[in-house]
Structure formats: structure tokens, C-alpha cells
mmCIF file of C-alpha atoms in Angstrom:
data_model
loop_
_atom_site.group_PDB
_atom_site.id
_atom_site.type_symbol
_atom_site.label_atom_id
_atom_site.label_comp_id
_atom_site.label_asym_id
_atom_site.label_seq_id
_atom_site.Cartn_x
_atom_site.Cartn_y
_atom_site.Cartn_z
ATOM 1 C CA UNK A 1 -27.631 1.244 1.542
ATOM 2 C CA UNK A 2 -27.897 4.708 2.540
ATOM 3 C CA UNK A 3 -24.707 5.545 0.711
ATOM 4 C CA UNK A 4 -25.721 3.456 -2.548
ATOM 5 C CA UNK A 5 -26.243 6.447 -4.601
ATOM 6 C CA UNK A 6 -22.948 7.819 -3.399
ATOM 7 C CA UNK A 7 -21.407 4.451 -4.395
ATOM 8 C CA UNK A 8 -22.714 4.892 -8.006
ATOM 9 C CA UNK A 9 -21.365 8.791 -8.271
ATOM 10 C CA UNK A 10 -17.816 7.253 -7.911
ATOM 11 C CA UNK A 11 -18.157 4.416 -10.446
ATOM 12 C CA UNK A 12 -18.505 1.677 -7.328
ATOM 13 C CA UNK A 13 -20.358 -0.768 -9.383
ATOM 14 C CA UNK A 14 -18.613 -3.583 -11.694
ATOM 15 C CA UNK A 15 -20.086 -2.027 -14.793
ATOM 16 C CA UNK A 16 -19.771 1.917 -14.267
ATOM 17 C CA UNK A 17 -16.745 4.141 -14.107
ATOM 18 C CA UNK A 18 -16.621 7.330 -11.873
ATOM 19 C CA UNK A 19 -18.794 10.233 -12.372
ATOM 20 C CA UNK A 20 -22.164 8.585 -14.138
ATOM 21 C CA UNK A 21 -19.522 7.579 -16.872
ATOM 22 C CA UNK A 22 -20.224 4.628 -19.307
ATOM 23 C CA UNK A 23 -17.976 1.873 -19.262
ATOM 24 C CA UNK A 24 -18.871 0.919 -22.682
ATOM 25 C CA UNK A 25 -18.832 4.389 -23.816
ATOM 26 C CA UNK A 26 -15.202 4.944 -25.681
ATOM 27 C CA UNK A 27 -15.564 8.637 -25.494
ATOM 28 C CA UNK A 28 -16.149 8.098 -21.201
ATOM 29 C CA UNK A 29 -13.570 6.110 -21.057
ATOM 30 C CA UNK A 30 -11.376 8.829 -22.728
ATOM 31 C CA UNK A 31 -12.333 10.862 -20.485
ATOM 32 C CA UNK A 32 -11.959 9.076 -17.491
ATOM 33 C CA UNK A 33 -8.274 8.160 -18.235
ATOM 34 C CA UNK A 34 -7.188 11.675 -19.631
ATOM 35 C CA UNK A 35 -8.355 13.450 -16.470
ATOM 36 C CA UNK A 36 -6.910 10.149 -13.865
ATOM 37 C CA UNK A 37 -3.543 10.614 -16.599
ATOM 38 C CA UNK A 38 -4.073 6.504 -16.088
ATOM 39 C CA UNK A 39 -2.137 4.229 -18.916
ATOM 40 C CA UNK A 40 -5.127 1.823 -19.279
ATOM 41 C CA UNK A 41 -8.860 1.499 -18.780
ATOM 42 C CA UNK A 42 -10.789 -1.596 -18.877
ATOM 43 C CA UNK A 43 -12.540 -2.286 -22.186
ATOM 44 C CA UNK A 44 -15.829 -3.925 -20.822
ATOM 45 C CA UNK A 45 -17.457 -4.214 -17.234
ATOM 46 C CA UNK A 46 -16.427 -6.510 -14.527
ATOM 47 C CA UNK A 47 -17.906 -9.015 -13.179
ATOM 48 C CA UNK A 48 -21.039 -8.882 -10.468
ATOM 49 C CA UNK A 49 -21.701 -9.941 -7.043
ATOM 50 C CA UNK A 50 -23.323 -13.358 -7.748
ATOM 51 C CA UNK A 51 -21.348 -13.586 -11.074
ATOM 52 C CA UNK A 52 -17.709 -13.048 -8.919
ATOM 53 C CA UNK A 53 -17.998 -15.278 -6.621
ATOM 54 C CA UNK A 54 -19.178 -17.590 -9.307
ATOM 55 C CA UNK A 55 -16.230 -17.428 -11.075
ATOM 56 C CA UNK A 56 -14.029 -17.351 -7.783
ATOM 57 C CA UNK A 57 -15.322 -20.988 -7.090
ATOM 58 C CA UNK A 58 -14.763 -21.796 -10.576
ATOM 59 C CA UNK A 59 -11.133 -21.256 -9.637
ATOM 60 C CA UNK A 60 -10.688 -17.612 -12.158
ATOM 61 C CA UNK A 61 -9.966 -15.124 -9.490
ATOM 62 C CA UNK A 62 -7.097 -15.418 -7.257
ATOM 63 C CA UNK A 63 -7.399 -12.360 -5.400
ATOM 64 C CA UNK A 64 -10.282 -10.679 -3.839
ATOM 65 C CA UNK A 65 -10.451 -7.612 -1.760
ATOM 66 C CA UNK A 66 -14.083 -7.223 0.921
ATOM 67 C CA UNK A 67 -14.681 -3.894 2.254
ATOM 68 C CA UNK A 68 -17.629 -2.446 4.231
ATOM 69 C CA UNK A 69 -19.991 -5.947 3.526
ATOM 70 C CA UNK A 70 -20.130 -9.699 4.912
ATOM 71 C CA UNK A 71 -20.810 -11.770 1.983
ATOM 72 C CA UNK A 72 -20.937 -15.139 3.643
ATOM 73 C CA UNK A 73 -24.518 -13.440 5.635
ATOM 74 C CA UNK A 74 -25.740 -10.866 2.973
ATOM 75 C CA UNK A 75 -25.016 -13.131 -0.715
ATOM 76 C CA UNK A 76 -27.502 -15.637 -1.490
ATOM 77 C CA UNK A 77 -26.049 -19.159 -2.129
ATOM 78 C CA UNK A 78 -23.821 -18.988 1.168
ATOM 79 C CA UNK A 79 -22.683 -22.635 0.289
ATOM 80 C CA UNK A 80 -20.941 -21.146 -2.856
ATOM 81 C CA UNK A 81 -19.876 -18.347 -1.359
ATOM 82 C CA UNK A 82 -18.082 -20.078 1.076
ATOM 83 C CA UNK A 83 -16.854 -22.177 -0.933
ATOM 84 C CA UNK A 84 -15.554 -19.785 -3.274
ATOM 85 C CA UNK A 85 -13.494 -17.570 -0.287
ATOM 86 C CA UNK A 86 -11.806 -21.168 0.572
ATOM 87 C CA UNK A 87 -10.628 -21.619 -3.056
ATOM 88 C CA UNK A 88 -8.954 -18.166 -3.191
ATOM 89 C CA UNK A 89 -5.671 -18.161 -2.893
ATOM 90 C CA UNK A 90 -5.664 -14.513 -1.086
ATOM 91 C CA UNK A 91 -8.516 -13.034 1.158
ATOM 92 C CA UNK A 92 -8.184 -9.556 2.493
ATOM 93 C CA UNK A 93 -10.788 -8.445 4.277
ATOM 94 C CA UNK A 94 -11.420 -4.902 5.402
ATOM 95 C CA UNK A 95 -13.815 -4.568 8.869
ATOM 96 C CA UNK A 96 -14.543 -2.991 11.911
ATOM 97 C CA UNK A 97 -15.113 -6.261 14.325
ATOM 98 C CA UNK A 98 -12.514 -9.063 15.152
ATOM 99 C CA UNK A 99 -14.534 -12.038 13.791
ATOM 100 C CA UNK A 100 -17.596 -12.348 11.304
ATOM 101 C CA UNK A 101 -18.777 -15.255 8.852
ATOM 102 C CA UNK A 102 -16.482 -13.741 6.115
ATOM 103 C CA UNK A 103 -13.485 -12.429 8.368
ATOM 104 C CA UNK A 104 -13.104 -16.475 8.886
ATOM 105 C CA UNK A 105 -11.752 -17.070 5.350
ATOM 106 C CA UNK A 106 -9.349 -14.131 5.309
ATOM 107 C CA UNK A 107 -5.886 -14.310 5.035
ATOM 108 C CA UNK A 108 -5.210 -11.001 5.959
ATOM 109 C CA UNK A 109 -7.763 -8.659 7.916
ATOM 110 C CA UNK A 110 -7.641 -5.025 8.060
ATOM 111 C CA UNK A 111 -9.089 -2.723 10.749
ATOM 112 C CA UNK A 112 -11.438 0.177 9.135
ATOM 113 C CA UNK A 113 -13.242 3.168 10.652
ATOM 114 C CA UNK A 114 -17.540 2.395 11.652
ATOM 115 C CA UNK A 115 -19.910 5.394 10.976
ATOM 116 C CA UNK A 116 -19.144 7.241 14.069
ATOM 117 C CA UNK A 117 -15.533 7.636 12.848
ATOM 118 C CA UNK A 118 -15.924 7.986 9.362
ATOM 119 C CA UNK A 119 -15.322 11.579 7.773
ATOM 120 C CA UNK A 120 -16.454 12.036 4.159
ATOM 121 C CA UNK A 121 -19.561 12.235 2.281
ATOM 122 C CA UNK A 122 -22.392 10.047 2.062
ATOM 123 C CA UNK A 123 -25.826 10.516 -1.354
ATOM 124 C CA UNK A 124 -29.312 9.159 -0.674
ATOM 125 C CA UNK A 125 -31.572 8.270 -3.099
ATOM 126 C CA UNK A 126 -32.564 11.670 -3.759
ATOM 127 C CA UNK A 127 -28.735 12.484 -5.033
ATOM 128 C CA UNK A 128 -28.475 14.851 -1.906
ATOM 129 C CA UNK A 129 -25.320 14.816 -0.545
ATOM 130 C CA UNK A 130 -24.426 15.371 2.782
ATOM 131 C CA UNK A 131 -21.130 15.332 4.703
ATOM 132 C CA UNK A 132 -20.222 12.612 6.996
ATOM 133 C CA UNK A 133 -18.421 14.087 9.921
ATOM 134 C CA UNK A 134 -17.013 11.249 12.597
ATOM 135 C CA UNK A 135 -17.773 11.732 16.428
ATOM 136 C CA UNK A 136 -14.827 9.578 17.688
ATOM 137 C CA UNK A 137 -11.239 9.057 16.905
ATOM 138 C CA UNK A 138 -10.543 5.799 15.208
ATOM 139 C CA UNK A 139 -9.418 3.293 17.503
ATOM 140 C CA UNK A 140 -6.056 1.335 17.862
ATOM 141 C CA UNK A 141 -4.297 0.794 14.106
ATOM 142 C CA UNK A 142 -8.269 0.950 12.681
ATOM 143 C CA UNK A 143 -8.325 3.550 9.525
ATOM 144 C CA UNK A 144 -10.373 5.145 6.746
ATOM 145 C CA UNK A 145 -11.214 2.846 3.501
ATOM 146 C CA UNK A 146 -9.274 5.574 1.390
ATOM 147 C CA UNK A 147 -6.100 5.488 4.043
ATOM 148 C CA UNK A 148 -5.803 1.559 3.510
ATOM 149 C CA UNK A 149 -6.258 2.197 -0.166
ATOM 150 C CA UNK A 150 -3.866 4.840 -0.435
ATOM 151 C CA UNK A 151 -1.591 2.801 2.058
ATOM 152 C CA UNK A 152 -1.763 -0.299 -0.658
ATOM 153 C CA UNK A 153 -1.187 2.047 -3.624
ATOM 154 C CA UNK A 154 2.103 3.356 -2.523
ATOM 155 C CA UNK A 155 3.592 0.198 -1.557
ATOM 156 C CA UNK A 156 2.537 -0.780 -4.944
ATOM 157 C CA UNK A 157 4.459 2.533 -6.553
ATOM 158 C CA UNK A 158 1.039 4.136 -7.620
ATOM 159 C CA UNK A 159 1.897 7.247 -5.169
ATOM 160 C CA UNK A 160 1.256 10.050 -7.551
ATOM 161 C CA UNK A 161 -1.800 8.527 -7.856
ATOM 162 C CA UNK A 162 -3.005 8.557 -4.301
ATOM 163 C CA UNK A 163 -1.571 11.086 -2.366
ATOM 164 C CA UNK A 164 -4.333 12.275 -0.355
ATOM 165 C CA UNK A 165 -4.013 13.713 3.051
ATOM 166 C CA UNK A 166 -7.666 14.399 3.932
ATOM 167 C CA UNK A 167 -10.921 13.486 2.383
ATOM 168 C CA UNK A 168 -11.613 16.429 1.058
ATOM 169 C CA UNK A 169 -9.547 16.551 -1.763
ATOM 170 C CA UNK A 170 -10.571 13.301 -2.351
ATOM 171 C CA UNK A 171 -14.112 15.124 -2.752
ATOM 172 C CA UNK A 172 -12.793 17.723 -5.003
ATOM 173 C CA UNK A 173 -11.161 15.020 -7.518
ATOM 174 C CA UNK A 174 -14.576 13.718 -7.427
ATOM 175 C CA UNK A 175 -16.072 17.239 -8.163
ATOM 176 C CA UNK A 176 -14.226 17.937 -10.618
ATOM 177 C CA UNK A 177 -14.400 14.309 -12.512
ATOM 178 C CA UNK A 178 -17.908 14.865 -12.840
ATOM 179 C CA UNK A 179 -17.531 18.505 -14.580
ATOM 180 C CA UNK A 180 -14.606 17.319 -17.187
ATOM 181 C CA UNK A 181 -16.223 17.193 -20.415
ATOM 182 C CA UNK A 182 -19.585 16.992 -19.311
ATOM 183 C CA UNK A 183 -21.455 18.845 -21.981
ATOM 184 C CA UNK A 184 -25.130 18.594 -20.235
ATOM 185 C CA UNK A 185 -25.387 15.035 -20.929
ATOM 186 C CA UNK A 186 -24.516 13.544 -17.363
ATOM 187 C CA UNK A 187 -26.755 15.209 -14.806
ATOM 188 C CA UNK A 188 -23.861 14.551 -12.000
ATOM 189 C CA UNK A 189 -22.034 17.686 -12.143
ATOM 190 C CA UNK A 190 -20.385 19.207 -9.213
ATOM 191 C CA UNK A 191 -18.777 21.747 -10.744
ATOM 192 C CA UNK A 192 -20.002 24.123 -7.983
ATOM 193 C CA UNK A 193 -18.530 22.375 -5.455
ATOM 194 C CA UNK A 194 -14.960 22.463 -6.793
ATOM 195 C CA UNK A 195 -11.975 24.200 -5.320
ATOM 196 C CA UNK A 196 -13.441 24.157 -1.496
ATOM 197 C CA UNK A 197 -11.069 24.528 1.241
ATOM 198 C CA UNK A 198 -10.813 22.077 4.380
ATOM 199 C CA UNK A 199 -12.577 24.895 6.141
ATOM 200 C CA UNK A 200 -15.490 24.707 3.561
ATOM 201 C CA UNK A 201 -15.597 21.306 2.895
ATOM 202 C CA UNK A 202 -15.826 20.617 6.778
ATOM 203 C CA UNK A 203 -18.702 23.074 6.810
ATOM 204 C CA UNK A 204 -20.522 21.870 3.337
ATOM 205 C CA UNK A 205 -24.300 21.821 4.005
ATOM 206 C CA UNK A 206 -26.282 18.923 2.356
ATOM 207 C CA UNK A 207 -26.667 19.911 -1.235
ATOM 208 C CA UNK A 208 -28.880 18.116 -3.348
ATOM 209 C CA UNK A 209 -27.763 17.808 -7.358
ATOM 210 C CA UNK A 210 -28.087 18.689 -10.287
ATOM 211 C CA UNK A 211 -27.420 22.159 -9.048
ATOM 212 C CA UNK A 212 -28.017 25.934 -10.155
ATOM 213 C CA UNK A 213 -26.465 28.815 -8.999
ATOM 214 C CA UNK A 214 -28.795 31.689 -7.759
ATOM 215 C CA UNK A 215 -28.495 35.184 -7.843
ATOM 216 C CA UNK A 216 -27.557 35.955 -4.127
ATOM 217 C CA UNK A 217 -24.277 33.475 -5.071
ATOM 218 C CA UNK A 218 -26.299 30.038 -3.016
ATOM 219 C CA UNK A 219 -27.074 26.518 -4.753
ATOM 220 C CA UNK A 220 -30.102 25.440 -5.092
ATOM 221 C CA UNK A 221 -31.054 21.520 -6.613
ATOM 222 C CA UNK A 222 -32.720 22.020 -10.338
ATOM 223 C CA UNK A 223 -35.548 19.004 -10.467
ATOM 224 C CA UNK A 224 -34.044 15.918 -13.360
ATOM 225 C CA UNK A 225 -35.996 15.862 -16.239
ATOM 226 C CA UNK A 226 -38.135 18.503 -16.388
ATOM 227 C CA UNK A 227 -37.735 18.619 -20.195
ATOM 228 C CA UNK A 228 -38.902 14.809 -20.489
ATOM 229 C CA UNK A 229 -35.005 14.010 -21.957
ATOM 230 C CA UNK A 230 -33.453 11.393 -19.939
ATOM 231 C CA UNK A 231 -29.890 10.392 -19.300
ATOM 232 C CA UNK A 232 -30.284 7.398 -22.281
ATOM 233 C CA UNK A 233 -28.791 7.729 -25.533
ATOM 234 C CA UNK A 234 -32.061 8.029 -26.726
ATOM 235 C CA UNK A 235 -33.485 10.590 -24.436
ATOM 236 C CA UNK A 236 -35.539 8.315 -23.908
#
């Protein structure tokens, strides 16, 4: 939870795409694959927590993928959930202890990083975003979400796609997803936070958006809404 806002920036919900964009909105979408130079984008949203593993029992999805939650202990109706996760044909689960409720249906567990290993970025509530910077090495084979990711994509032959080498550039695709096109209409915009070195990224302050740029060259947060026009298509 304290990382849900930071979830929503990068389009980690079943019906958003990355960078506040609307999965129903064609222009987004547009957007979203010009900049990723991807050869598809889904045409509606996916499917939600309760609704997934609804349709997992129902036999629909084949495949599912947990990282960084415990279903079987945080999803209400456990007796479906479970029951779902036994129907799938593949479980991969993603977590930093050797057994949980969930990890006993997988098929294939992965070791990821905890919070005092994790490097990266994390947004509260009040979109400020502050950097993440791990106080121990990760331990044994254990790595980062976006290593595993990137480690899946290549086998896969999406390595163009996912060539990172440290989080921030990860950050600065991120950055500059939410500047592309963005005419004023999407609030997220970290254009201002583009083209940071390792150096600088390593040594980013907590930054709260949207963001102005003062005279003396420092950011400063600019308070949402001020104008009474909110991010609807009605202003409303």
C-alpha cells in the first residue's frame, strides 16, 4: 500500500495503461504503443482481482503470474481462490520467503528482493515520490521484480524491449512516458525528471508532482486543481 500510487503511475492496474493513460482512450493507446514501438495494445481492460481468479476457477486462464502479494491470505473468498490456483495449469510465483499459503500452489517459485534490498522508487498518496535505496545485498539467486521480468522477456525474444541494466533508466522510460504527448491534460508529467544520470538518480530527493520549475533552476510541487478542472473528460 504505500507504493499504490506508484503502482497506478506505471499503468499497474487491469484497467489503466502507463503514465495516467486511458485504456479506453484510442488516442492513449496511440500513444502508449508509438512511444513502447509495441505491435499491439489491448483494446479493453483486463480483468480484476476478484473477477481473475473468478474466471481462473472457471477454467479461462491458464497462466498466472503473483508478485509482491499472497492471495490465498489477502483475497476474500479464499475457498475460490484456492481453488482457482489448483485449476491452473501454471503457477509462478514471485516471493521473498520459502513457503506461504499461495507459494503452496506454485509450480515454479521465484526468489525476489524485500524492502531492505529493493532499489527504485516508491509514490504515496500525496503523488510524492521518493527513491527507494536498498540497505543489503540481495541474498543467494533472490533478484529485483524488473531483473526476473527482464530475465523472462529475453528468453521470450522481447530483448530490445527490456534491456535495462539499472533501475534508473527504467525511471527515465517512465519519465519520459508521462511527458509524450501530454498536452496539460494528464497531471503526471515528469518531464523534469528526464535525462538524470545514475549519479542523479541515486541522489533524487523526494519530489512531489505535478511539478514547476523555479527561478533558481529547483522543483517545486504545483497544488492539482487549483483551477476547479479535473482530470475527467468533463473537467468535471
Amino acid at each position: 500500500q504505500p507504493n499504490a500510487m506508484g503502482g497506478r503511475e506505471v499503468g499497474g492496474l487491469a484497467n489503466m495503461l502507463a503514465a495516467h493513460c486511458d485504456i479506453e482512450n484510442p488516442e492513449h493507446c496511440e500513444n502508449v504503443k508509438a512511444f513502447w514501438q509495441s505491435p499491439a495494445m489491448p483494446e479493453c481492460g483486463g480483468l480484476k482481482a476478484v473477477d481473475l481468479f473468478s474466471a481462473m476457477d472457471a477454467g479461462q486462464i491458464k497462466f498466472v503470474w503473483i508478485m509482491g502479494t499472497n492471495p490465498v491470505v489477502s483475497m476474500p473468498y479464499r475457498e475460490q481462490v484456492e481453488s482457482a490456483l489448483k485449476k491452473c495449469d501454471m503457477v509462478v510465483v514471485s516471493d521473498i520467503v520459502q513457503s506461504n499459503d499461495t507459494l503452496a500452489f506454485a509450480d515454479i517459485a521465484l526468489p525476489a528482493t524485500g524492502w531492505s534490498e529493493k532499489d527504485g522508487t516508491v509514490t504515496n498518496s500525496e503523488r510524492r515520490i521518493s527513491r527507494q535505496r536498498g540497505i543489503m545485498p540481495p541474498p543467494g539467486e533472490a533478484k529485483h521484480d524488473w531483473q526476473i521480468m527482464c530475465d523472462v522477456a529475453n528468453k521470450m525474444g522481447f530483448a530490445s524491449g527490456f534491456s535495462y541494466s539499472h533501475p534508473s533508466e527504467i525511471f527515465d522510460e517512465h519519465a519520459r512516458l508521462t511527458a509524450y504527448k501530454n498536452d496539460g491534460a494528464r497531471l503526471l508529467n515528469l518531464a523534469r525528471l528526464t535525462g538524470k544520470s545514475q549519479a542523479q538518480y541515486d541522489a533524487m530527493a523526494p519530489v512531489q508532482w505535478p511539478l514547476t520549475i523555479n527561478s533558481d533552476k529547483t522543483l517545486s510541487a504545483v497544488r492539482p486543481f487549483h483551477n476547479k478542472v479535473f482530470s475527467t473528460p468533463t473537467g468535471k
